[in-house]
Amino acid sequence: MSNRTTLNFHPDGTLFIVSGPSGAGKSTLIQRVKKALDPLGVRLHFSVSHTTRSIRAGEQEGVDYHYVTEAAFEAMAVAGEFLEWARVHGNLYGTSIHEVRTRLDRGEDVILDIDVQGARQIAANDALRPHSLSLFLFPPSFEELARRLKGRALNSSKDIEMRLQKALSEIEHGSNFYDYVVINDDVDIATECLKAAIVARKLTSKSALQALQQMARRFKGETNGSTA
Ligand code: 5GP
């Protein structure tokens, strides 16, 4: 990893949302972008969602998801503990307020991997919207989406059919609340696109301006000191 440091990037409590159909490549892209941006000083904290689906081989509690029962999930939903939640392919998924809010309030940057229903709920949240950036990721074709879903060997053919239908309706019913749209036909290019969107957003942040102001104050102090 590079040891370079830069004054350009500062954590400022931004919520990055990567959304789109399952099979679009969201989790791969998030991992790659986290790794690519970390050396620049852009630290993205992945928000670990709660889900009622069963744990898959290779997954870890607290790393990939918090695995909970339907009853526990519903109790959390009733208690208002989710920033957003949705039923996706028959299972419940939700982003806990605690997971995200405490980090944003501390000024850290957070990244979410959620479906379109969840992204829509966050877009409708007036308090969060100004501090968030959302990106819709889509595979290059439906044939490719079907191929990826089959290749993952995680889903039954009925499940794959359901996921394809859902992807179709996600496009049809307009994803016009997204800030960016990326077609994942080349994972390197898609990674660069997500990285570019995040970097551009970070450069508009007030915290970068604060770094300049601090520099100006220091410079003024030193100049005054030397002329006194
Ligand atoms: P999988 O079961 O394959 O890990 O995820 C299925 C879908 O659920 C993916 O599209 C993923 O983005 C979405 N998902 C994961 N966590 C959440 C969440 O907290 N909220 C919502 N709305 N969707 C989620």
mmCIF file of N, CA and C in Angstrom, residues 15-21 26 84 86 112 114-126 128-137 166-167 169-182 201:
data_model
loop_
_atom_site.group_PDB
_atom_site.id
_atom_site.type_symbol
_atom_site.label_atom_id
_atom_site.label_comp_id
_atom_site.label_asym_id
_atom_site.label_seq_id
_atom_site.Cartn_x
_atom_site.Cartn_y
_atom_site.Cartn_z
ATOM 1 N N LEU A 15 -22.851 9.617 2.930
ATOM 2 C CA LEU A 15 -23.407 8.274 2.764
ATOM 3 C C LEU A 15 -23.413 7.919 1.278
ATOM 4 N N PHE A 16 -22.609 6.929 0.890
ATOM 5 C CA PHE A 16 -22.543 6.487 -0.507
ATOM 6 C C PHE A 16 -23.416 5.239 -0.658
ATOM 7 N N ILE A 17 -24.305 5.270 -1.649
ATOM 8 C CA ILE A 17 -25.253 4.169 -1.819
ATOM 9 C C ILE A 17 -25.012 3.499 -3.164
ATOM 10 N N VAL A 18 -24.673 2.219 -3.135
ATOM 11 C CA VAL A 18 -24.531 1.465 -4.386
ATOM 12 C C VAL A 18 -25.718 0.522 -4.442
ATOM 13 N N SER A 19 -26.509 0.681 -5.513
ATOM 14 C CA SER A 19 -27.754 -0.061 -5.600
ATOM 15 C C SER A 19 -27.923 -0.632 -7.008
ATOM 16 N N GLY A 20 -28.905 -1.519 -7.160
ATOM 17 C CA GLY A 20 -29.118 -2.154 -8.461
ATOM 18 C C GLY A 20 -29.481 -3.611 -8.230
ATOM 19 N N PRO A 21 -29.793 -4.318 -9.290
ATOM 20 C CA PRO A 21 -30.230 -5.707 -9.119
ATOM 21 C C PRO A 21 -29.139 -6.610 -8.560
ATOM 22 N N LYS A 26 -22.404 -5.415 -7.317
ATOM 23 C CA LYS A 26 -22.251 -4.344 -6.323
ATOM 24 C C LYS A 26 -21.178 -4.654 -5.286
ATOM 25 N N GLU A 84 -33.761 2.074 6.516
ATOM 26 C CA GLU A 84 -34.574 1.571 5.414
ATOM 27 C C GLU A 84 -34.600 0.066 5.542
ATOM 28 N N ALA A 86 -36.415 -3.639 3.385
ATOM 29 C CA ALA A 86 -37.242 -4.125 2.278
ATOM 30 C C ALA A 86 -37.232 -5.644 2.260
ATOM 31 N N LEU A 112 -23.130 1.824 1.381
ATOM 32 C CA LEU A 112 -24.190 0.816 1.506
ATOM 33 C C LEU A 112 -24.323 0.007 0.224
ATOM 34 N N ILE A 114 -27.342 -1.857 -1.215
ATOM 35 C CA ILE A 114 -28.764 -2.128 -0.959
ATOM 36 C C ILE A 114 -29.549 -2.222 -2.268
ATOM 37 N N ASP A 115 -30.749 -2.759 -2.175
ATOM 38 C CA ASP A 115 -31.558 -2.897 -3.392
ATOM 39 C C ASP A 115 -32.254 -1.570 -3.716
ATOM 40 N N VAL A 116 -32.993 -1.573 -4.823
ATOM 41 C CA VAL A 116 -33.595 -0.326 -5.307
ATOM 42 C C VAL A 116 -34.665 0.221 -4.344
ATOM 43 N N GLN A 117 -35.443 -0.680 -3.708
ATOM 44 C CA GLN A 117 -36.471 -0.209 -2.758
ATOM 45 C C GLN A 117 -35.825 0.568 -1.614
ATOM 46 N N GLY A 118 -34.686 0.046 -1.147
ATOM 47 C CA GLY A 118 -33.981 0.703 -0.045
ATOM 48 C C GLY A 118 -33.408 2.046 -0.474
ATOM 49 N N ALA A 119 -32.841 2.089 -1.681
ATOM 50 C CA ALA A 119 -32.259 3.343 -2.183
ATOM 51 C C ALA A 119 -33.349 4.404 -2.332
ATOM 52 N N ARG A 120 -34.547 3.957 -2.741
ATOM 53 C CA ARG A 120 -35.665 4.901 -2.911
ATOM 54 C C ARG A 120 -36.053 5.493 -1.545
ATOM 55 N N GLN A 121 -36.067 4.645 -0.510
ATOM 56 C CA GLN A 121 -36.426 5.124 0.839
ATOM 57 C C GLN A 121 -35.417 6.169 1.332
ATOM 58 N N ILE A 122 -34.142 5.943 1.042
ATOM 59 C CA ILE A 122 -33.135 6.908 1.507
ATOM 60 C C ILE A 122 -33.241 8.202 0.709
ATOM 61 N N ALA A 123 -33.567 8.067 -0.600
ATOM 62 C CA ALA A 123 -33.726 9.276 -1.432
ATOM 63 C C ALA A 123 -34.880 10.143 -0.912
ATOM 64 N N ALA A 124 -35.874 9.485 -0.274
ATOM 65 C CA ALA A 124 -37.031 10.240 0.226
ATOM 66 C C ALA A 124 -36.785 10.798 1.635
ATOM 67 N N ASN A 125 -35.619 10.516 2.185
ATOM 68 C CA ASN A 125 -35.305 10.960 3.541
ATOM 69 C C ASN A 125 -34.614 12.337 3.463
ATOM 70 N N ASP A 126 -35.393 13.393 3.792
ATOM 71 C CA ASP A 126 -34.891 14.761 3.595
ATOM 72 C C ASP A 126 -33.645 15.063 4.418
ATOM 73 N N LEU A 128 -31.265 12.908 5.186
ATOM 74 C CA LEU A 128 -30.087 12.193 4.673
ATOM 75 C C LEU A 128 -29.697 12.588 3.261
ATOM 76 N N ARG A 129 -30.690 12.883 2.463
ATOM 77 C CA ARG A 129 -30.477 13.111 1.025
ATOM 78 C C ARG A 129 -29.294 14.067 0.731
ATOM 79 N N PRO A 130 -29.241 15.228 1.435
ATOM 80 C CA PRO A 130 -28.144 16.146 1.104
ATOM 81 C C PRO A 130 -26.758 15.587 1.414
ATOM 82 N N HIS A 131 -26.708 14.589 2.288
ATOM 83 C CA HIS A 131 -25.401 14.031 2.673
ATOM 84 C C HIS A 131 -25.127 12.711 1.979
ATOM 85 N N SER A 132 -25.920 12.412 0.934
ATOM 86 C CA SER A 132 -25.742 11.106 0.305
ATOM 87 C C SER A 132 -25.501 11.228 -1.199
ATOM 88 N N LEU A 133 -24.928 10.174 -1.737
ATOM 89 C CA LEU A 133 -24.715 10.081 -3.183
ATOM 90 C C LEU A 133 -25.121 8.667 -3.568
ATOM 91 N N SER A 134 -25.964 8.537 -4.590
ATOM 92 C CA SER A 134 -26.413 7.188 -4.929
ATOM 93 C C SER A 134 -26.046 6.828 -6.366
ATOM 94 N N LEU A 135 -25.722 5.579 -6.538
ATOM 95 C CA LEU A 135 -25.280 5.101 -7.850
ATOM 96 C C LEU A 135 -26.032 3.810 -8.185
ATOM 97 N N PHE A 136 -26.574 3.773 -9.384
ATOM 98 C CA PHE A 136 -27.304 2.591 -9.858
ATOM 99 C C PHE A 136 -26.367 1.785 -10.748
ATOM 100 N N LEU A 137 -26.143 0.549 -10.350
ATOM 101 C CA LEU A 137 -25.234 -0.312 -11.114
ATOM 102 C C LEU A 137 -26.056 -1.364 -11.841
ATOM 103 N N LYS A 166 -37.487 -8.955 -11.242
ATOM 104 C CA LYS A 166 -37.326 -7.779 -10.377
ATOM 105 C C LYS A 166 -36.417 -6.748 -11.055
ATOM 106 N N ALA A 167 -35.342 -7.242 -11.694
ATOM 107 C CA ALA A 167 -34.415 -6.327 -12.378
ATOM 108 C C ALA A 167 -35.145 -5.582 -13.496
ATOM 109 N N SER A 169 -38.354 -4.860 -13.633
ATOM 110 C CA SER A 169 -39.272 -3.854 -13.117
ATOM 111 C C SER A 169 -38.506 -2.683 -12.500
ATOM 112 N N GLU A 170 -37.309 -2.930 -12.013
ATOM 113 C CA GLU A 170 -36.525 -1.830 -11.441
ATOM 114 C C GLU A 170 -36.182 -0.796 -12.509
ATOM 115 N N ILE A 171 -35.921 -1.281 -13.719
ATOM 116 C CA ILE A 171 -35.609 -0.341 -14.798
ATOM 117 C C ILE A 171 -36.881 0.358 -15.256
ATOM 118 N N GLU A 172 -37.933 -0.469 -15.433
ATOM 119 C CA GLU A 172 -39.193 0.083 -15.937
ATOM 120 C C GLU A 172 -39.761 1.156 -15.029
ATOM 121 N N HIS A 173 -39.728 0.870 -13.706
ATOM 122 C CA HIS A 173 -40.361 1.816 -12.786
ATOM 123 C C HIS A 173 -39.466 2.972 -12.420
ATOM 124 N N GLY A 174 -38.497 3.154 -13.269
ATOM 125 C CA GLY A 174 -37.696 4.374 -13.167
ATOM 126 C C GLY A 174 -36.823 4.422 -11.931
ATOM 127 N N SER A 175 -35.565 4.604 -12.156
ATOM 128 C CA SER A 175 -34.658 4.754 -11.026
ATOM 129 C C SER A 175 -34.162 6.183 -11.082
ATOM 130 N N ASN A 176 -35.132 7.090 -11.311
ATOM 131 C CA ASN A 176 -34.721 8.474 -11.608
ATOM 132 C C ASN A 176 -34.235 9.252 -10.392
ATOM 133 N N PHE A 177 -34.182 8.592 -9.238
ATOM 134 C CA PHE A 177 -33.670 9.310 -8.071
ATOM 135 C C PHE A 177 -32.171 9.101 -7.892
ATOM 136 N N TYR A 178 -31.545 8.324 -8.798
ATOM 137 C CA TYR A 178 -30.110 8.088 -8.651
ATOM 138 C C TYR A 178 -29.289 9.263 -9.172
ATOM 139 N N ASP A 179 -28.157 9.501 -8.498
ATOM 140 C CA ASP A 179 -27.260 10.550 -8.967
ATOM 141 C C ASP A 179 -26.450 10.064 -10.168
ATOM 142 N N TYR A 180 -26.063 8.791 -10.149
ATOM 143 C CA TYR A 180 -25.218 8.240 -11.223
ATOM 144 C C TYR A 180 -25.721 6.859 -11.643
ATOM 145 N N VAL A 181 -25.457 6.526 -12.898
ATOM 146 C CA VAL A 181 -25.784 5.194 -13.412
ATOM 147 C C VAL A 181 -24.522 4.629 -14.061
ATOM 148 N N VAL A 182 -24.171 3.402 -13.714
ATOM 149 C CA VAL A 182 -22.987 2.775 -14.301
ATOM 150 C C VAL A 182 -23.371 1.386 -14.816
ATOM 151 N N ARG A 201 -17.270 13.788 -5.436
ATOM 152 C CA ARG A 201 -18.096 14.230 -4.310
ATOM 153 C C ARG A 201 -17.238 14.709 -3.134
#
